[in-house]
N, C-alpha and C. Protein backbone atom coordinates (compact mmCIF):
# COMPACT_ATOMS: atom_id res chain seq x y z
N MET A 1 9.92 62.31 210.23
CA MET A 1 11.32 62.32 209.85
C MET A 1 11.46 61.81 208.42
N GLY A 2 12.45 62.35 207.75
CA GLY A 2 12.73 61.94 206.38
C GLY A 2 13.79 60.85 206.32
N ASP A 3 14.18 60.51 205.12
CA ASP A 3 15.24 59.51 204.95
C ASP A 3 16.58 60.04 205.46
N TYR A 4 16.72 61.35 205.58
CA TYR A 4 17.93 61.94 206.13
C TYR A 4 17.54 63.00 207.15
N ILE A 5 18.25 63.02 208.26
CA ILE A 5 18.02 64.04 209.29
C ILE A 5 19.23 64.98 209.26
N LEU A 6 19.00 66.21 208.87
CA LEU A 6 20.08 67.20 208.81
C LEU A 6 20.49 67.57 210.23
N LYS A 7 21.80 67.50 210.49
CA LYS A 7 22.34 67.76 211.83
C LYS A 7 23.30 68.94 211.80
N GLN A 8 23.52 69.53 212.96
CA GLN A 8 24.45 70.65 213.07
C GLN A 8 25.84 70.24 212.58
N ASP A 9 26.23 69.02 212.84
CA ASP A 9 27.53 68.54 212.41
C ASP A 9 27.67 68.59 210.88
N ASP A 10 26.59 68.31 210.15
CA ASP A 10 26.60 68.41 208.69
C ASP A 10 26.94 69.84 208.26
N VAL A 11 26.32 70.79 208.93
CA VAL A 11 26.52 72.20 208.60
C VAL A 11 27.92 72.65 209.01
N ASP A 12 28.32 72.31 210.22
CA ASP A 12 29.64 72.72 210.71
C ASP A 12 30.77 72.18 209.84
N LYS A 13 30.61 70.95 209.35
CA LYS A 13 31.66 70.31 208.55
C LYS A 13 31.45 70.48 207.05
N LEU A 14 30.40 71.24 206.66
CA LEU A 14 30.06 71.45 205.25
C LEU A 14 30.02 70.13 204.48
N VAL A 15 29.27 69.19 205.02
CA VAL A 15 29.13 67.87 204.40
C VAL A 15 28.46 68.01 203.04
N PHE A 16 29.02 67.35 202.04
CA PHE A 16 28.46 67.35 200.69
C PHE A 16 27.35 66.30 200.62
N HIS A 17 26.22 66.67 200.01
CA HIS A 17 25.11 65.74 199.78
C HIS A 17 24.82 65.74 198.29
N GLU A 18 24.80 64.55 197.69
CA GLU A 18 24.55 64.45 196.25
C GLU A 18 23.19 65.01 195.86
N ASP A 19 22.26 65.01 196.82
CA ASP A 19 20.90 65.47 196.54
C ASP A 19 20.65 66.87 197.09
N ALA A 20 21.69 67.69 197.17
CA ALA A 20 21.54 69.08 197.63
C ALA A 20 20.47 69.75 196.78
N SER A 21 19.50 70.40 197.45
CA SER A 21 18.36 70.89 196.70
C SER A 21 18.12 72.40 196.83
N PHE A 22 18.57 73.02 197.89
CA PHE A 22 18.50 74.48 198.04
C PHE A 22 19.52 74.88 199.09
N THR A 23 19.92 76.15 199.04
CA THR A 23 21.00 76.62 199.91
C THR A 23 20.45 77.56 200.98
N ILE A 24 21.02 77.45 202.16
CA ILE A 24 20.65 78.29 203.29
C ILE A 24 21.87 79.09 203.72
N SER A 25 21.64 80.36 204.01
CA SER A 25 22.74 81.20 204.48
C SER A 25 22.46 81.81 205.85
N TRP A 26 21.25 81.58 206.38
CA TRP A 26 20.89 82.15 207.68
C TRP A 26 21.55 81.35 208.79
N HIS A 27 22.01 82.03 209.83
CA HIS A 27 22.69 81.39 210.95
C HIS A 27 21.71 80.57 211.80
N PHE A 28 22.28 79.73 212.67
CA PHE A 28 21.44 79.04 213.66
C PHE A 28 20.92 80.10 214.62
N ASP A 29 19.64 80.22 214.71
CA ASP A 29 18.98 81.28 215.47
C ASP A 29 18.08 80.60 216.50
N LEU A 30 18.59 80.41 217.70
CA LEU A 30 17.85 79.67 218.72
C LEU A 30 17.32 80.62 219.78
N HIS A 31 16.07 80.41 220.19
CA HIS A 31 15.41 81.25 221.18
C HIS A 31 15.16 80.43 222.44
N SER A 32 15.40 81.04 223.58
CA SER A 32 15.12 80.38 224.86
C SER A 32 14.64 81.45 225.85
N PRO A 33 13.96 81.02 226.92
CA PRO A 33 13.47 82.00 227.89
C PRO A 33 14.61 82.83 228.48
N ASP A 34 14.37 84.12 228.63
CA ASP A 34 15.33 85.01 229.28
C ASP A 34 15.44 84.59 230.75
N PRO A 35 16.63 84.28 231.24
CA PRO A 35 16.77 83.79 232.62
C PRO A 35 16.22 84.74 233.68
N VAL A 36 16.43 86.05 233.51
CA VAL A 36 15.93 87.02 234.50
C VAL A 36 14.40 87.03 234.48
N ASN A 37 13.84 87.08 233.30
CA ASN A 37 12.39 87.08 233.15
C ASN A 37 11.79 85.77 233.67
N ALA A 38 12.45 84.66 233.39
CA ALA A 38 11.95 83.35 233.85
C ALA A 38 11.96 83.25 235.36
N SER A 39 12.96 83.88 236.01
CA SER A 39 13.00 83.82 237.47
C SER A 39 11.89 84.69 238.09
N ARG A 40 11.52 85.75 237.41
CA ARG A 40 10.46 86.63 237.91
C ARG A 40 9.06 86.10 237.59
N PHE A 41 8.94 85.40 236.49
CA PHE A 41 7.65 84.86 236.05
C PHE A 41 7.82 83.37 235.71
N PRO A 42 8.06 82.53 236.71
CA PRO A 42 8.38 81.12 236.44
C PRO A 42 7.26 80.36 235.74
N GLU A 43 6.03 80.76 235.94
CA GLU A 43 4.91 80.07 235.30
C GLU A 43 4.70 80.49 233.85
N ASP A 44 5.19 81.68 233.49
CA ASP A 44 4.95 82.19 232.15
C ASP A 44 6.05 83.17 231.72
N PRO A 45 7.25 82.66 231.45
CA PRO A 45 8.32 83.56 231.01
C PRO A 45 8.04 84.02 229.58
N PHE A 46 7.71 85.28 229.42
CA PHE A 46 7.24 85.78 228.13
C PHE A 46 8.33 86.42 227.29
N ARG A 47 9.50 86.67 227.85
CA ARG A 47 10.60 87.25 227.08
C ARG A 47 11.59 86.16 226.73
N ALA A 48 12.18 86.28 225.55
CA ALA A 48 13.17 85.30 225.11
C ALA A 48 14.48 86.00 224.80
N VAL A 49 15.52 85.25 224.85
CA VAL A 49 16.83 85.70 224.39
C VAL A 49 17.19 84.85 223.18
N THR A 50 18.04 85.39 222.34
CA THR A 50 18.43 84.69 221.12
C THR A 50 19.91 84.42 221.14
N LYS A 51 20.26 83.21 220.77
CA LYS A 51 21.66 82.85 220.61
C LYS A 51 21.87 82.53 219.13
N SER A 52 22.76 83.27 218.49
CA SER A 52 23.02 83.06 217.07
C SER A 52 24.40 82.47 216.88
N ASN A 53 24.47 81.42 216.09
CA ASN A 53 25.74 80.80 215.74
C ASN A 53 25.97 81.01 214.25
N PRO A 54 27.00 81.77 213.88
CA PRO A 54 27.23 82.00 212.45
C PRO A 54 27.57 80.69 211.73
N ILE A 55 27.24 80.64 210.44
CA ILE A 55 27.49 79.46 209.62
C ILE A 55 27.98 79.90 208.25
N TYR A 56 28.51 78.94 207.50
CA TYR A 56 28.75 79.13 206.08
C TYR A 56 27.50 78.66 205.36
N PRO A 57 27.16 79.22 204.21
CA PRO A 57 26.00 78.72 203.46
C PRO A 57 26.14 77.21 203.22
N TYR A 58 25.02 76.52 203.31
CA TYR A 58 25.03 75.07 203.13
C TYR A 58 23.78 74.63 202.37
N ALA A 59 23.86 73.46 201.78
CA ALA A 59 22.75 72.92 200.99
C ALA A 59 22.04 71.84 201.78
N VAL A 60 20.72 71.82 201.65
CA VAL A 60 19.88 70.84 202.36
C VAL A 60 19.57 69.69 201.40
N PRO A 61 19.74 68.45 201.86
CA PRO A 61 19.44 67.31 201.00
C PRO A 61 17.94 67.18 200.71
N TYR A 62 17.64 66.76 199.50
CA TYR A 62 16.25 66.48 199.12
C TYR A 62 15.63 65.45 200.07
N ARG A 63 16.41 64.51 200.56
CA ARG A 63 15.89 63.45 201.45
C ARG A 63 15.30 63.98 202.75
N CYS A 64 15.53 65.26 203.06
CA CYS A 64 14.91 65.89 204.24
C CYS A 64 13.50 66.38 203.94
N LEU A 65 13.07 66.30 202.68
CA LEU A 65 11.81 66.91 202.27
C LEU A 65 10.69 65.90 202.03
N TYR A 66 10.90 64.64 202.36
CA TYR A 66 9.82 63.66 202.26
C TYR A 66 9.90 62.71 203.45
N SER A 67 8.77 62.10 203.76
CA SER A 67 8.67 61.23 204.93
C SER A 67 9.32 59.87 204.67
N ARG A 68 9.94 59.33 205.70
CA ARG A 68 10.54 58.01 205.57
C ARG A 68 9.50 56.89 205.72
N ASN A 69 8.34 57.19 206.32
CA ASN A 69 7.38 56.10 206.56
C ASN A 69 5.97 56.38 206.03
N VAL A 70 5.74 57.51 205.39
CA VAL A 70 4.47 57.76 204.70
C VAL A 70 4.84 57.98 203.23
N ASP A 71 4.50 57.01 202.39
CA ASP A 71 5.02 56.95 201.02
C ASP A 71 4.80 58.20 200.18
N ASN A 72 3.67 58.87 200.35
CA ASN A 72 3.35 59.98 199.45
C ASN A 72 3.36 61.34 200.15
N LEU A 73 4.15 61.49 201.20
CA LEU A 73 4.15 62.73 201.98
C LEU A 73 5.42 63.54 201.77
N PHE A 74 5.24 64.75 201.23
CA PHE A 74 6.33 65.71 201.15
C PHE A 74 6.27 66.61 202.37
N MET A 75 7.39 67.23 202.71
CA MET A 75 7.47 68.18 203.82
C MET A 75 8.23 69.41 203.34
N ALA A 76 7.72 70.58 203.68
CA ALA A 76 8.41 71.83 203.36
C ALA A 76 8.04 72.84 204.44
N GLY A 77 9.02 73.52 204.98
CA GLY A 77 8.77 74.47 206.06
C GLY A 77 9.36 73.96 207.35
N ARG A 78 8.66 74.24 208.44
CA ARG A 78 9.20 73.89 209.77
C ARG A 78 9.08 72.41 210.12
N ASN A 79 8.57 71.61 209.20
CA ASN A 79 8.44 70.19 209.50
C ASN A 79 9.44 69.33 208.73
N ILE A 80 10.46 69.95 208.12
CA ILE A 80 11.43 69.13 207.40
C ILE A 80 12.27 68.34 208.40
N SER A 81 13.01 67.39 207.89
CA SER A 81 13.75 66.45 208.71
C SER A 81 15.09 67.03 209.16
N THR A 82 15.08 67.65 210.35
CA THR A 82 16.29 68.22 210.94
C THR A 82 16.26 67.99 212.44
N THR A 83 17.40 68.23 213.07
CA THR A 83 17.43 68.25 214.52
C THR A 83 16.90 69.60 215.00
N HIS A 84 16.66 69.72 216.28
CA HIS A 84 16.13 70.97 216.86
C HIS A 84 17.06 72.15 216.57
N VAL A 85 18.34 71.98 216.84
CA VAL A 85 19.29 73.08 216.63
C VAL A 85 19.36 73.46 215.16
N THR A 86 19.43 72.47 214.29
CA THR A 86 19.56 72.74 212.87
C THR A 86 18.33 73.45 212.31
N LEU A 87 17.15 73.21 212.87
CA LEU A 87 15.95 73.88 212.39
C LEU A 87 16.00 75.38 212.63
N GLY A 88 16.90 75.85 213.50
CA GLY A 88 17.05 77.28 213.74
C GLY A 88 17.49 78.05 212.51
N SER A 89 17.93 77.36 211.47
CA SER A 89 18.40 78.01 210.26
C SER A 89 17.38 77.97 209.11
N PRO A 90 16.82 76.82 208.73
CA PRO A 90 15.93 76.80 207.56
C PRO A 90 14.47 77.15 207.83
N ARG A 91 14.13 77.58 209.03
CA ARG A 91 12.72 77.79 209.38
C ARG A 91 12.16 79.12 208.91
N LEU A 92 12.92 79.89 208.18
CA LEU A 92 12.49 81.21 207.74
C LEU A 92 11.66 81.15 206.45
N MET A 93 10.91 82.23 206.19
CA MET A 93 9.98 82.23 205.05
C MET A 93 10.69 82.08 203.71
N ARG A 94 11.79 82.78 203.51
CA ARG A 94 12.48 82.70 202.22
C ARG A 94 12.92 81.26 201.94
N THR A 95 13.47 80.62 202.97
CA THR A 95 13.91 79.24 202.81
C THR A 95 12.71 78.32 202.60
N GLY A 96 11.62 78.58 203.29
CA GLY A 96 10.40 77.79 203.10
C GLY A 96 9.92 77.87 201.67
N ALA A 97 10.02 79.04 201.07
CA ALA A 97 9.62 79.19 199.67
C ALA A 97 10.51 78.36 198.75
N MET A 98 11.80 78.33 199.03
CA MET A 98 12.70 77.51 198.22
C MET A 98 12.36 76.03 198.37
N MET A 99 12.05 75.61 199.60
CA MET A 99 11.64 74.22 199.82
C MET A 99 10.39 73.91 199.01
N GLY A 100 9.44 74.83 199.02
CA GLY A 100 8.20 74.63 198.28
C GLY A 100 8.45 74.46 196.79
N GLU A 101 9.38 75.23 196.26
CA GLU A 101 9.72 75.08 194.84
C GLU A 101 10.28 73.69 194.55
N VAL A 102 11.20 73.23 195.37
CA VAL A 102 11.80 71.92 195.16
C VAL A 102 10.75 70.82 195.29
N VAL A 103 9.91 70.92 196.32
CA VAL A 103 8.85 69.92 196.52
C VAL A 103 7.88 69.94 195.34
N GLY A 104 7.55 71.12 194.85
CA GLY A 104 6.66 71.21 193.69
C GLY A 104 7.25 70.54 192.46
N MET A 105 8.54 70.75 192.22
CA MET A 105 9.20 70.10 191.09
C MET A 105 9.23 68.59 191.27
N ALA A 106 9.53 68.16 192.48
CA ALA A 106 9.57 66.71 192.76
C ALA A 106 8.17 66.10 192.63
N ALA A 107 7.15 66.82 193.08
CA ALA A 107 5.77 66.32 192.94
C ALA A 107 5.41 66.17 191.47
N GLY A 108 5.87 67.08 190.64
CA GLY A 108 5.64 66.96 189.20
C GLY A 108 6.28 65.71 188.64
N ILE A 109 7.48 65.40 189.09
CA ILE A 109 8.16 64.18 188.64
C ILE A 109 7.40 62.95 189.14
N CYS A 110 6.92 63.01 190.38
CA CYS A 110 6.12 61.89 190.91
C CYS A 110 4.91 61.63 190.03
N THR A 111 4.21 62.69 189.66
CA THR A 111 3.01 62.57 188.83
C THR A 111 3.35 62.07 187.44
N GLU A 112 4.38 62.65 186.86
CA GLU A 112 4.76 62.29 185.49
C GLU A 112 5.18 60.82 185.37
N HIS A 113 5.91 60.33 186.37
CA HIS A 113 6.46 58.97 186.29
C HIS A 113 5.69 57.96 187.16
N GLY A 114 4.70 58.42 187.92
CA GLY A 114 3.94 57.51 188.78
C GLY A 114 4.80 56.90 189.89
N VAL A 115 5.61 57.75 190.53
CA VAL A 115 6.53 57.27 191.57
C VAL A 115 6.30 58.01 192.88
N THR A 116 6.93 57.52 193.93
CA THR A 116 6.86 58.16 195.25
C THR A 116 7.99 59.17 195.39
N PRO A 117 7.91 60.04 196.40
CA PRO A 117 9.02 60.98 196.63
C PRO A 117 10.37 60.28 196.81
N ARG A 118 10.39 59.15 197.50
CA ARG A 118 11.66 58.42 197.68
C ARG A 118 12.19 57.93 196.33
N GLU A 119 11.30 57.47 195.47
CA GLU A 119 11.73 56.98 194.16
C GLU A 119 12.27 58.11 193.27
N VAL A 120 11.83 59.33 193.52
CA VAL A 120 12.45 60.46 192.82
C VAL A 120 13.93 60.49 193.17
N TYR A 121 14.23 60.36 194.47
CA TYR A 121 15.64 60.33 194.90
C TYR A 121 16.37 59.13 194.30
N GLN A 122 15.74 57.97 194.35
CA GLN A 122 16.41 56.73 193.91
C GLN A 122 16.61 56.64 192.40
N HIS A 123 15.65 57.17 191.61
CA HIS A 123 15.68 56.93 190.17
C HIS A 123 15.67 58.19 189.30
N TYR A 124 15.22 59.32 189.85
CA TYR A 124 15.05 60.52 189.03
C TYR A 124 15.76 61.74 189.60
N LEU A 125 16.77 61.52 190.44
CA LEU A 125 17.50 62.64 191.03
C LEU A 125 18.14 63.55 189.97
N PRO A 126 18.76 63.00 188.92
CA PRO A 126 19.32 63.90 187.90
C PRO A 126 18.25 64.80 187.26
N GLU A 127 17.06 64.26 187.05
CA GLU A 127 15.99 65.06 186.47
C GLU A 127 15.56 66.18 187.42
N LEU A 128 15.45 65.87 188.71
CA LEU A 128 15.10 66.89 189.71
C LEU A 128 16.18 67.96 189.77
N LYS A 129 17.43 67.55 189.81
CA LYS A 129 18.52 68.52 189.90
C LYS A 129 18.54 69.43 188.67
N GLU A 130 18.27 68.88 187.53
CA GLU A 130 18.25 69.69 186.31
C GLU A 130 17.14 70.74 186.38
N LYS A 131 15.98 70.37 186.89
CA LYS A 131 14.88 71.32 187.05
C LYS A 131 15.25 72.42 188.05
N VAL A 132 15.84 72.02 189.17
CA VAL A 132 16.23 72.99 190.20
C VAL A 132 17.27 73.96 189.65
N TYR A 133 18.27 73.45 188.96
CA TYR A 133 19.32 74.31 188.43
C TYR A 133 18.79 75.24 187.36
N ARG A 134 17.83 74.78 186.56
CA ARG A 134 17.24 75.63 185.53
C ARG A 134 16.53 76.82 186.18
N VAL A 135 15.81 76.59 187.25
CA VAL A 135 15.11 77.68 187.97
C VAL A 135 16.14 78.62 188.60
N MET A 136 17.19 78.05 189.20
CA MET A 136 18.22 78.90 189.82
C MET A 136 18.90 79.77 188.78
N ASP A 137 19.23 79.21 187.61
CA ASP A 137 19.88 80.00 186.56
C ASP A 137 18.98 81.13 186.10
N TYR A 138 17.69 80.83 185.92
CA TYR A 138 16.74 81.84 185.49
C TYR A 138 16.63 82.96 186.54
N THR A 139 16.51 82.58 187.81
CA THR A 139 16.37 83.55 188.90
C THR A 139 17.62 84.42 189.01
N CYS A 140 18.79 83.79 188.98
CA CYS A 140 20.04 84.55 189.08
C CYS A 140 20.20 85.50 187.90
N ASP A 141 19.80 85.06 186.71
CA ASP A 141 19.87 85.91 185.54
C ASP A 141 18.98 87.15 185.70
N LYS A 142 17.77 86.96 186.21
CA LYS A 142 16.84 88.09 186.42
C LYS A 142 17.36 89.05 187.48
N LEU A 143 17.96 88.51 188.52
CA LEU A 143 18.47 89.35 189.62
C LEU A 143 19.68 90.17 189.19
N SER A 144 20.46 89.65 188.25
CA SER A 144 21.69 90.36 187.86
C SER A 144 21.41 91.50 186.88
N ARG A 145 20.21 91.60 186.37
CA ARG A 145 19.89 92.68 185.42
C ARG A 145 19.60 93.96 186.11
């Protein structure tokens, strides 16, 4: 778990986070065993059903991308700090790539200043945000051409 655990309530209420680091637009996409299939194959229900909950795009806090109790551990992908339901949204490859970019930029700041991921949040958040926004501006500019 990170210093912040992203919850469904954050997404539903569009909670603002000062350390917003990337945006997600994919809905909550939860999979569970198909009840009919599970009743026929109780030991091994192999079919799933999907329940999708639409959302508004939301930003994930940087504090979800590093460990709260391992000083030098970043997280990106399906191991970020979220609840089970909330992970149904950022677990996709495109979002994982965005997480990797943010973690890479933060790791660069860690190396440059000799700090931990948490200290990036505490002391170098403006520098991280500036790097993230510079990449977003460049990407958006390329896409609009």
